[in-house]
mmCIF file of C-alpha atoms in Angstrom:
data_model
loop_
_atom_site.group_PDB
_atom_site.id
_atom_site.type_symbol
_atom_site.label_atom_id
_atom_site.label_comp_id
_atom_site.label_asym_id
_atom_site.label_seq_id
_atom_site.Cartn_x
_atom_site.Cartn_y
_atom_site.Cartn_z
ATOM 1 C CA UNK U 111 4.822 20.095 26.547
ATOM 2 C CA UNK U 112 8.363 20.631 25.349
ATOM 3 C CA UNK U 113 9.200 19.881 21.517
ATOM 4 C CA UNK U 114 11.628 16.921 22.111
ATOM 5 C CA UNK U 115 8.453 14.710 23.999
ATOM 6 C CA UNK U 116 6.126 16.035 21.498
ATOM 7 C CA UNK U 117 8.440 14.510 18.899
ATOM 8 C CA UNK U 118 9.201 11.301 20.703
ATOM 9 C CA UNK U 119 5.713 11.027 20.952
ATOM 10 C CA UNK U 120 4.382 11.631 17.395
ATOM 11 C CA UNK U 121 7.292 9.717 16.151
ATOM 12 C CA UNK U 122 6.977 6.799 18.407
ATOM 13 C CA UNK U 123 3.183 6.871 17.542
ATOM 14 C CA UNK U 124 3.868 6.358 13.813
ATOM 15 C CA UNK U 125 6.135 2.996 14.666
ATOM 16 C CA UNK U 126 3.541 1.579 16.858
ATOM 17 C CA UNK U 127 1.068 2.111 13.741
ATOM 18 C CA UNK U 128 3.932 0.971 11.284
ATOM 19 C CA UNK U 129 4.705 -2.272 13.416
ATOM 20 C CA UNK U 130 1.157 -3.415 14.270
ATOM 21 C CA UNK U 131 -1.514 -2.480 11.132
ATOM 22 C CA UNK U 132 0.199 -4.234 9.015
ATOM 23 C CA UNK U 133 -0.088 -7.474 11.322
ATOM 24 C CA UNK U 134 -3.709 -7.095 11.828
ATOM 25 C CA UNK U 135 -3.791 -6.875 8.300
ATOM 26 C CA UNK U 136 -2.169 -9.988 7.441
ATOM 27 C CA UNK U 137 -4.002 -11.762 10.068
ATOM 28 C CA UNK U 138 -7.146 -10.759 8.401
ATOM 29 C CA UNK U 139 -5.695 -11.292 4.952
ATOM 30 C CA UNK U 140 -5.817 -14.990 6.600
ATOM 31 C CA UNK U 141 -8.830 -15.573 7.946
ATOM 32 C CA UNK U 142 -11.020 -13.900 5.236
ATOM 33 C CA UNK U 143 -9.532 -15.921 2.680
ATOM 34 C CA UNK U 144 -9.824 -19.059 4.855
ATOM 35 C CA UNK U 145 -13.569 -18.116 5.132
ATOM 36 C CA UNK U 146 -13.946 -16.784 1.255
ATOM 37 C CA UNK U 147 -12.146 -20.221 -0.134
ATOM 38 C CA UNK U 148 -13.195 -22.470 2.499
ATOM 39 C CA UNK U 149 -9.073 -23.355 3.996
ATOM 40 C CA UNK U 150 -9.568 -25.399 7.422
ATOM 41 C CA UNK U 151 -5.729 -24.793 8.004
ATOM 42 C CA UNK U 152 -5.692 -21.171 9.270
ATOM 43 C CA UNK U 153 -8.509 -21.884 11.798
ATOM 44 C CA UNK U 154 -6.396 -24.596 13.785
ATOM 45 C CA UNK U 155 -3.250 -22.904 14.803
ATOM 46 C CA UNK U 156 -3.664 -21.488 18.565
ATOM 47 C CA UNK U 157 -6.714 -23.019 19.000
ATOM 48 C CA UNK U 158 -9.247 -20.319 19.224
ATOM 49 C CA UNK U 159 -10.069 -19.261 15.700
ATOM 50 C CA UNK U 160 -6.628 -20.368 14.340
ATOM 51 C CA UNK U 161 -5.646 -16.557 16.337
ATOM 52 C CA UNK U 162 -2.012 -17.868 16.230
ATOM 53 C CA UNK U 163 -1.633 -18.090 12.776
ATOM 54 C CA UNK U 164 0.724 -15.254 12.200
ATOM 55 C CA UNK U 165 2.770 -16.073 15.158
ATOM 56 C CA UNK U 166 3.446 -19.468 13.623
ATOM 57 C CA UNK U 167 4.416 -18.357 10.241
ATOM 58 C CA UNK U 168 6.826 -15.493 12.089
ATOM 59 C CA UNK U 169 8.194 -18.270 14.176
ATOM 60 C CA UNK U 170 9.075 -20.391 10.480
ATOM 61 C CA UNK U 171 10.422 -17.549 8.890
ATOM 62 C CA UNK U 172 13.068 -16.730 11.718
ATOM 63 C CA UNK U 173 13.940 -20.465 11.553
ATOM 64 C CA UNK U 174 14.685 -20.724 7.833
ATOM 65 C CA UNK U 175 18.120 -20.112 6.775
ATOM 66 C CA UNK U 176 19.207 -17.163 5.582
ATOM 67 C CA UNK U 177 20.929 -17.925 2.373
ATOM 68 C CA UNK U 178 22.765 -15.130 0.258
ATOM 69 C CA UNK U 179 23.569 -16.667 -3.531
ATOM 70 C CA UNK U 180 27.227 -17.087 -4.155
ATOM 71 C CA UNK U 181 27.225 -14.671 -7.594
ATOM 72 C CA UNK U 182 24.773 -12.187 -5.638
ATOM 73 C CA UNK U 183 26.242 -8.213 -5.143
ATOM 74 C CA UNK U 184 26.150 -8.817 -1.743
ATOM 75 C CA UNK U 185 25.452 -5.446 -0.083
ATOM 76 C CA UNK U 186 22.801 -4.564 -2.780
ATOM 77 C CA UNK U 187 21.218 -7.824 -2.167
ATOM 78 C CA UNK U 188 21.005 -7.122 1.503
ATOM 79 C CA UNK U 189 20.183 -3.613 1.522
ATOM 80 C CA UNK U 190 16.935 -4.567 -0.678
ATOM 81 C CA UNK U 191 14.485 -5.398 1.688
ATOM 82 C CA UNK U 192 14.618 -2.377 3.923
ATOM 83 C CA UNK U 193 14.892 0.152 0.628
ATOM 84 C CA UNK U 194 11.706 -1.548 0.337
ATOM 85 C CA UNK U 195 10.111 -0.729 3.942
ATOM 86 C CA UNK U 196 11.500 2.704 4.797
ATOM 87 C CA UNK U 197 9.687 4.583 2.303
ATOM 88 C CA UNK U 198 6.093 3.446 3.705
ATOM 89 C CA UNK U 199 7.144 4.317 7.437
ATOM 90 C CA UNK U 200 8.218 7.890 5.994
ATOM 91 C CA UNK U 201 4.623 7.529 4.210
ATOM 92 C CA UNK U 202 3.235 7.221 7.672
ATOM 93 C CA UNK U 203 4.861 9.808 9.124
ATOM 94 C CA UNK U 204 2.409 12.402 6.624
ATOM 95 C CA UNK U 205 -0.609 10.468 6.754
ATOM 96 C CA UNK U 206 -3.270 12.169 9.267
ATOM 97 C CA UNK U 207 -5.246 9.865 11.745
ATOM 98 C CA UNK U 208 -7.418 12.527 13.015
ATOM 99 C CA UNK U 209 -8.054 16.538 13.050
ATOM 100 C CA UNK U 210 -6.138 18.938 15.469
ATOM 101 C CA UNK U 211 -2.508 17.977 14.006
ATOM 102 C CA UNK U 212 -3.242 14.322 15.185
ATOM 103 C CA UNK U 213 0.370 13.098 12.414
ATOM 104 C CA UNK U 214 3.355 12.394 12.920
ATOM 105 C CA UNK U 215 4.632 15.050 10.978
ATOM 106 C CA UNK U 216 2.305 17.854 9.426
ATOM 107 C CA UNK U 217 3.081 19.130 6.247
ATOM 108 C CA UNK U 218 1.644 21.631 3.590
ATOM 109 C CA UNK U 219 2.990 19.628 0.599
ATOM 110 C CA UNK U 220 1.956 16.506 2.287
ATOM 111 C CA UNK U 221 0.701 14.994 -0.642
ATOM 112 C CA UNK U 222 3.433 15.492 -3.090
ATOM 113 C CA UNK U 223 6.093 14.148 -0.298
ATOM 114 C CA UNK U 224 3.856 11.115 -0.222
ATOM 115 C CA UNK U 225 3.358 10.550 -4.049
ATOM 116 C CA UNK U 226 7.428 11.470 -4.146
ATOM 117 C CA UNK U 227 8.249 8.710 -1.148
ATOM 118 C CA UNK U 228 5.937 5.786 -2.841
ATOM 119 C CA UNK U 229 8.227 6.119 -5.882
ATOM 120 C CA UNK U 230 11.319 4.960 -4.663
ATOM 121 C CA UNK U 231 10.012 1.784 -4.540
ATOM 122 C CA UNK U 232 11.044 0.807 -7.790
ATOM 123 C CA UNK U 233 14.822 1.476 -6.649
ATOM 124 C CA UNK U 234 13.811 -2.020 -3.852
ATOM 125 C CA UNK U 235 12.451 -4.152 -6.793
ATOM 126 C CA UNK U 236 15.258 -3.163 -9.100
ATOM 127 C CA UNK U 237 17.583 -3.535 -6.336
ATOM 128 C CA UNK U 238 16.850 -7.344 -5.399
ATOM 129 C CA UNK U 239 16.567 -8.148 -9.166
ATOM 130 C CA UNK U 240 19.950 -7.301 -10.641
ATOM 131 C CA UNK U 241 21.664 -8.305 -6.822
ATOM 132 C CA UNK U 242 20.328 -11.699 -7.054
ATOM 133 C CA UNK U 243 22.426 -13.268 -10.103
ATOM 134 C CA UNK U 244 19.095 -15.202 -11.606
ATOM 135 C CA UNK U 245 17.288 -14.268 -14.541
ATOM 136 C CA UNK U 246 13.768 -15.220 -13.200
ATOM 137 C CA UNK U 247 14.871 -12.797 -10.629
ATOM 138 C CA UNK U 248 15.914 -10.149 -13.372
ATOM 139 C CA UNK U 249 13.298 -11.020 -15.540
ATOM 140 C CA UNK U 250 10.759 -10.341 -12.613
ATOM 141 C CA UNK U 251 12.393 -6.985 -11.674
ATOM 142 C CA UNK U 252 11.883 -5.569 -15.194
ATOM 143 C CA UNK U 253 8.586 -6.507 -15.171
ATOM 144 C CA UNK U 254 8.052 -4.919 -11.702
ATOM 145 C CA UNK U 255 9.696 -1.426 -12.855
ATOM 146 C CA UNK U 256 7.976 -1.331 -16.042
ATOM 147 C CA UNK U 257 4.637 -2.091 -14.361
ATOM 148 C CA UNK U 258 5.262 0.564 -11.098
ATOM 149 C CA UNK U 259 6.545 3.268 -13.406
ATOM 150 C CA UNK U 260 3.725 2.993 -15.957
ATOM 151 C CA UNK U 261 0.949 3.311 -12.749
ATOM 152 C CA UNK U 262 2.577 5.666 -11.133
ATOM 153 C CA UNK U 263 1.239 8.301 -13.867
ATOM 154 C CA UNK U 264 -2.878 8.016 -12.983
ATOM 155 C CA UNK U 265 -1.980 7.328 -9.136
ATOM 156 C CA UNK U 266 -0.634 10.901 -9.489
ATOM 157 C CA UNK U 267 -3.290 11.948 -12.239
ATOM 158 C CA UNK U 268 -5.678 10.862 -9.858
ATOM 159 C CA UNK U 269 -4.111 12.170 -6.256
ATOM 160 C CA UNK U 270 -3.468 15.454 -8.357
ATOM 161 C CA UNK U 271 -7.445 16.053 -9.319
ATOM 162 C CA UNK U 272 -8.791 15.621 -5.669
ATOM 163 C CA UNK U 273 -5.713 17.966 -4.493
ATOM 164 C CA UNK U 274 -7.283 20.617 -7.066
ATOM 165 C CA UNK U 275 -10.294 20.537 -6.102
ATOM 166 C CA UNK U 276 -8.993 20.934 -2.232
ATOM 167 C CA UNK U 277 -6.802 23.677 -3.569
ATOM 168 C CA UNK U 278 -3.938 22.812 -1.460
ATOM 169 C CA UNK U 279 -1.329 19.737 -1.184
ATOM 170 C CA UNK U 280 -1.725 19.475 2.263
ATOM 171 C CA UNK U 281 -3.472 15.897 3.455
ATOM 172 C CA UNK U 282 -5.164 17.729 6.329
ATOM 173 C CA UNK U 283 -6.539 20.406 4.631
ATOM 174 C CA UNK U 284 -7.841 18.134 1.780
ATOM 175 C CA UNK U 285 -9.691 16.034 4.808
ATOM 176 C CA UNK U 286 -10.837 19.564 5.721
ATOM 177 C CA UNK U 287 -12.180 20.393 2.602
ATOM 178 C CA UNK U 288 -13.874 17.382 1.528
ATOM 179 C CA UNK U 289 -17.448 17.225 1.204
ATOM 180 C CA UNK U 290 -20.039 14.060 1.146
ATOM 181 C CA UNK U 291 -20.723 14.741 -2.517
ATOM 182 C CA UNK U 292 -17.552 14.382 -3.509
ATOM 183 C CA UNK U 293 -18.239 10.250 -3.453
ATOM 184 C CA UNK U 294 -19.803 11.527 -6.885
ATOM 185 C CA UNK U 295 -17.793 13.945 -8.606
ATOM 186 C CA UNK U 296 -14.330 12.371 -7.604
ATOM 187 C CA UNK U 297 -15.150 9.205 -8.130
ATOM 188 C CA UNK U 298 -13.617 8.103 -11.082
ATOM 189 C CA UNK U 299 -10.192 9.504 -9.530
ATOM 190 C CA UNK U 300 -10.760 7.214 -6.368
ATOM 191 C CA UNK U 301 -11.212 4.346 -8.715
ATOM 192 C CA UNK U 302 -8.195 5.093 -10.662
ATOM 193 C CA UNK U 303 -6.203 5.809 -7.733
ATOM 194 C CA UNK U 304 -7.267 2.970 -6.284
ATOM 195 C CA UNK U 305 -6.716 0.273 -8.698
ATOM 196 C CA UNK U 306 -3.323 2.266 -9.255
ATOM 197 C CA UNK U 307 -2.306 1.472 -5.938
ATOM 198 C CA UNK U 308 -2.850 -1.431 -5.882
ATOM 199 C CA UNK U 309 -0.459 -2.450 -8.755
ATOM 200 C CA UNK U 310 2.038 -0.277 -7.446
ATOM 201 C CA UNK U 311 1.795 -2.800 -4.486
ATOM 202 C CA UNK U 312 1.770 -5.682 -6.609
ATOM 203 C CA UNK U 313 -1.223 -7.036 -5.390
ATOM 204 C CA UNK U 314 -3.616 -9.772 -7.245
ATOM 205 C CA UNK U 315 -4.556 -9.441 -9.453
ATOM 206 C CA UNK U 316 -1.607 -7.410 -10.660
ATOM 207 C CA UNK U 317 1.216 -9.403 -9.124
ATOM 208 C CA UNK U 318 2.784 -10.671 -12.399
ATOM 209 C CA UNK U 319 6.150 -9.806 -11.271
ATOM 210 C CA UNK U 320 6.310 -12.324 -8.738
ATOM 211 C CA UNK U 321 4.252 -14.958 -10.803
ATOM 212 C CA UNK U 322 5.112 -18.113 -8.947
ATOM 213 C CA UNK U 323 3.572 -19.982 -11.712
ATOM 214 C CA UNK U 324 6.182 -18.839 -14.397
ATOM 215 C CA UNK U 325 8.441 -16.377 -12.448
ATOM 216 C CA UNK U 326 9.297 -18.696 -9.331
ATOM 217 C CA UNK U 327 8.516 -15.557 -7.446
ATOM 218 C CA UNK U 328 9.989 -12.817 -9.701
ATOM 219 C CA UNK U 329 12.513 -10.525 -7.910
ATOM 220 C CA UNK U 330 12.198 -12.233 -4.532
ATOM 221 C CA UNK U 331 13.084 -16.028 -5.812
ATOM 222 C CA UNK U 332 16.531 -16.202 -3.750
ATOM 223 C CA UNK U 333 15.460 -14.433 -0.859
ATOM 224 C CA UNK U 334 15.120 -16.738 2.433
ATOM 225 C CA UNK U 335 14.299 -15.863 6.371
ATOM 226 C CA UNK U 336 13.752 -12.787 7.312
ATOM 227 C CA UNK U 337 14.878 -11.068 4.408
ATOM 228 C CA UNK U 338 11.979 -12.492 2.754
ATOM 229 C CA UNK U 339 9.344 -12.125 5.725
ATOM 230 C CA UNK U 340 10.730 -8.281 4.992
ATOM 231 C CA UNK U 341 9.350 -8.141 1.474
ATOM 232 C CA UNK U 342 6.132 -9.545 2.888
ATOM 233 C CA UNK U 343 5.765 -7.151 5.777
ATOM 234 C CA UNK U 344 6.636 -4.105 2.801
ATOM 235 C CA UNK U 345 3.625 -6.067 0.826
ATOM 236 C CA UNK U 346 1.306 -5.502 4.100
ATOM 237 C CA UNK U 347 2.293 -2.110 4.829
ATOM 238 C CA UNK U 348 1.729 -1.228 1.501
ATOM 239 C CA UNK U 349 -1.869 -2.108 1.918
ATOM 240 C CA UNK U 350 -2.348 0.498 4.640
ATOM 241 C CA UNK U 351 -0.526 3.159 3.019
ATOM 242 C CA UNK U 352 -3.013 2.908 -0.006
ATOM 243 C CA UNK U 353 -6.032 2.392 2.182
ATOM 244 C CA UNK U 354 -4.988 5.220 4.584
ATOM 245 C CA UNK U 355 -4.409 7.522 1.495
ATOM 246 C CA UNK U 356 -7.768 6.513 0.176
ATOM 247 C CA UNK U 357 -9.500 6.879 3.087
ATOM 248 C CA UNK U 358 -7.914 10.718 3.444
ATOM 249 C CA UNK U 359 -7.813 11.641 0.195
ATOM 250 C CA UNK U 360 -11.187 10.195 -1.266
ATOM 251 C CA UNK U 361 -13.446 9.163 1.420
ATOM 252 C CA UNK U 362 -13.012 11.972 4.362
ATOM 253 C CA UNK U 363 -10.598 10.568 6.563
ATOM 254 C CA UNK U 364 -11.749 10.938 9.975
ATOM 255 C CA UNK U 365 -15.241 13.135 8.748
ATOM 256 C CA UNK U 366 -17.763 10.865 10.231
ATOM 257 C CA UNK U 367 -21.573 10.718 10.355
ATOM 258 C CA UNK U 368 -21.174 12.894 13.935
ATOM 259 C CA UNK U 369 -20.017 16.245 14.704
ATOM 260 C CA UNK U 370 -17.941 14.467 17.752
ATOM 261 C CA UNK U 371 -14.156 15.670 16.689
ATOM 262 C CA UNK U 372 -13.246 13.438 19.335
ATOM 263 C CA UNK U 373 -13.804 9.708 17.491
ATOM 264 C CA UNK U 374 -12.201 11.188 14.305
ATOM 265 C CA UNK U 375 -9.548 8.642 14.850
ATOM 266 C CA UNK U 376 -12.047 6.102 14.913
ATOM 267 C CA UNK U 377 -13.435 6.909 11.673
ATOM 268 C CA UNK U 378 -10.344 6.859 9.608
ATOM 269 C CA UNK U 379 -9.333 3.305 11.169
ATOM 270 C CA UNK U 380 -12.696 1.818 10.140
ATOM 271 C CA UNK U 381 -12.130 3.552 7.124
ATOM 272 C CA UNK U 382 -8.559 2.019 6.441
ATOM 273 C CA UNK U 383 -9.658 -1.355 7.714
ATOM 274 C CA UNK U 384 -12.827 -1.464 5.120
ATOM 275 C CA UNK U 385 -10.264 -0.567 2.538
ATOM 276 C CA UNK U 386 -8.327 -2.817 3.445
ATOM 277 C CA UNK U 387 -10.746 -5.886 3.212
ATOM 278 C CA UNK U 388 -11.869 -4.619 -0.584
ATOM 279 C CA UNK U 389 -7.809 -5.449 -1.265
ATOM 280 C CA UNK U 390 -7.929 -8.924 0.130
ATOM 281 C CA UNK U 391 -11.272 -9.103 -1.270
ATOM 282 C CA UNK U 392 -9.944 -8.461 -4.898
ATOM 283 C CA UNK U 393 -6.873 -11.135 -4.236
ATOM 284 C CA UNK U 394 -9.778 -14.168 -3.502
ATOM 285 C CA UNK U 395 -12.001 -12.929 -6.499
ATOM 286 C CA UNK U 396 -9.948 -11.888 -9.539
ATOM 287 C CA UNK U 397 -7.598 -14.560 -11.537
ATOM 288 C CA UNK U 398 -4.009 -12.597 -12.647
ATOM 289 C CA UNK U 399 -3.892 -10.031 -15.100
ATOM 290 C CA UNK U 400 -1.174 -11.254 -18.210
ATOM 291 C CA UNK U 401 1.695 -8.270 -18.352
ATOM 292 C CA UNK U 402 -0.079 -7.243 -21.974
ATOM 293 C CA UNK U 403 -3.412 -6.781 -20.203
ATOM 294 C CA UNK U 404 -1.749 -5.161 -16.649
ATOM 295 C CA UNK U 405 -0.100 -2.515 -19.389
ATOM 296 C CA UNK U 406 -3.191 -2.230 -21.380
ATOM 297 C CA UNK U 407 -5.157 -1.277 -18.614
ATOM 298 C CA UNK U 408 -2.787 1.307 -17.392
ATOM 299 C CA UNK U 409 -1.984 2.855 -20.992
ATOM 300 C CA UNK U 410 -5.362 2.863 -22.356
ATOM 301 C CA UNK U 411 -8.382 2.714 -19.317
ATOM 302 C CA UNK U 412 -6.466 4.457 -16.252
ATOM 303 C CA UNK U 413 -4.446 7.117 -18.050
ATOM 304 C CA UNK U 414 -7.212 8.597 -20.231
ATOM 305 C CA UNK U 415 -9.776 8.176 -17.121
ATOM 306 C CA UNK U 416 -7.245 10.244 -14.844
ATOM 307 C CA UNK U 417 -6.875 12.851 -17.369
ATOM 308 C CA UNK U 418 -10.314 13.274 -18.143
ATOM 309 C CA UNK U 419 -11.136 13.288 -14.676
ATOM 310 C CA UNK U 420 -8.474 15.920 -14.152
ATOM 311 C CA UNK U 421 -10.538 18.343 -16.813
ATOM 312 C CA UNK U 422 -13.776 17.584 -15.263
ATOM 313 C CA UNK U 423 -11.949 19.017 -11.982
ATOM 314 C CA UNK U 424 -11.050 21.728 -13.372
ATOM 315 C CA UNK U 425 -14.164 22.851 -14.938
ATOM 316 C CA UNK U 426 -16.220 22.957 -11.879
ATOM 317 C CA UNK U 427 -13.547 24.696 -9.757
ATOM 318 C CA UNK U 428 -14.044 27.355 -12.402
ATOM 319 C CA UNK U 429 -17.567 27.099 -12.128
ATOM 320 C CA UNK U 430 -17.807 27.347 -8.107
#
């Protein structure tokens, strides 16, 4: 197969996974918390199962207006919303769906190019916050920078502890090396990394930057339309980058019960997918964490956890 259709097709494999996980996401983020909080409304639109609800909210959001505020820096305030997307599709791009170089790109410092990309998207929040001219929306951004670039230590803490006891930074060859046991003995990282991840998402229960209650929605209170749907679909595909990176990093990616190579890519989309309903799980069960206890947490459960986790590692590597 020449390189250029090998590319086309690797690439145009990662967009077809970038445009359509995060809708089946969504559209199970709405009818498990229709079933979980007993909400009639989802389960009407379409008729079957209420299977047209995300059309119908796509459908409003293209209607609505797209309003830009008068004392906004204009380009910045446009340019927010996709600063806030690209970084998950490059995400994507690294993440392995199955063995035999089945990703988009391969790469032996996978894992470092991931925990790099994921950072940049405190530049988005930042972005929308000072662009927008209101200080809910300013007041919202600062929140949301102080709270990604406090969790952004243990989510690295954490990746780095699993990568050492891999001994490489490649995402593959961690999937390679991972063993059942290590459920055990890198558990405590997979917690940490996974509650990290989840705030570095903004997620409930550690969405205090866009508090509607007090914040009006934080840094995304004067966007409208698409721009906003944009910030939404980010939210969504944030949810499979964490549950794909948990799924390959912590929980064998596509290592099933079977030797069958062949379903590996079946294995790491159940994986993501049960992931994935533990974080819309967490949204319908927990009540928001105040911005003392969301740095609290981070500073003084997640940080020491990580580090101690990271010694642990360390000790049995020398020991094997």
């Amino acid at each position: 197969m020449p390189l250029w259709v090998e590319l086309v097709l690797r690439i145009g494999g990662v967009v077809v996974a970038f445009l359509t996980l995060p809708l089946l996401v969504g559209q199970a983020e709405h009818k498990v918390m229709a079933h979980m909080q007993g909400r009639l409304g989802p389960m009407y639109a379409g008729g079957f199962h209420g299977w047209a609800q995300l059309v119908a909210d796509g459908v409003k959001f293209v209607q609505k207006e797209d309003i830009t505020p008068r004392e906004a820096d204009r380009a910045v305030f446009r340019l927010a919303p996709a600063v806030a997307l690209v970084p998950y599709l490059l995400v994507l791009l690294v993440i392995p769906l199955g063995p035999n170089d089945l990703v988009g790109q391969p790469l032996d410092i996978g894992l470092f190019f991931v925990l790099a990309v994921v950072g940049v998207g405190v530049v988005a929040v930042l972005m929308s916050a000072w662009a927008s001219a209101n200080k809910y929306s300013l007041l919202g951004g600062l929140r949301g920078a102080a709270q990604l670039l406090g969790y952004e230590l243990p989510l690295v803490l954490a990746a780095a502890s699993v990568a050492m006891a891999a001994g490489t930074l490649s995402l593959s060859g961690i999937v390679e090396a991972w063993q059942p046991w290590w459920l055990l003995w890198q558990a405590p990282a997979m917690i940490v990394f996974f509650v990290a991840g989840l705030a570095e998402i903004r997620r409930p229960p550690f969405d205090m930057p866009v508090a509607d209650s007090e914040l009006v929605f934080g840094y995304m209170t004067e966007y409208t339309g698409l721009r906003f749907a944009f910030f939404l679909l980010a939210e969504y595909v944030g949810i499979v980058v964490i549950a794909a990176l948990t799924t390959v990093l912590f929980l064998g990616g596509w290592q099933g019960p079977f030797a069958d190579d062949q379903l590996g890519w079946l294995w790491t989309l159940l994986k993501i997918f049960a992931v994935s309903f533990v974080i819309i799980w967490l949204r319908v069960s927990y009540p928001r964490l105040r911005e003392d206890q969301l740095q609290r947490l981070c500073w003084l459960v997640l940080v020491p956890a990580s580090l101690a986790q990271l010694v642990l590692t360390a000790a049995v590597r020398l020991a094997l």
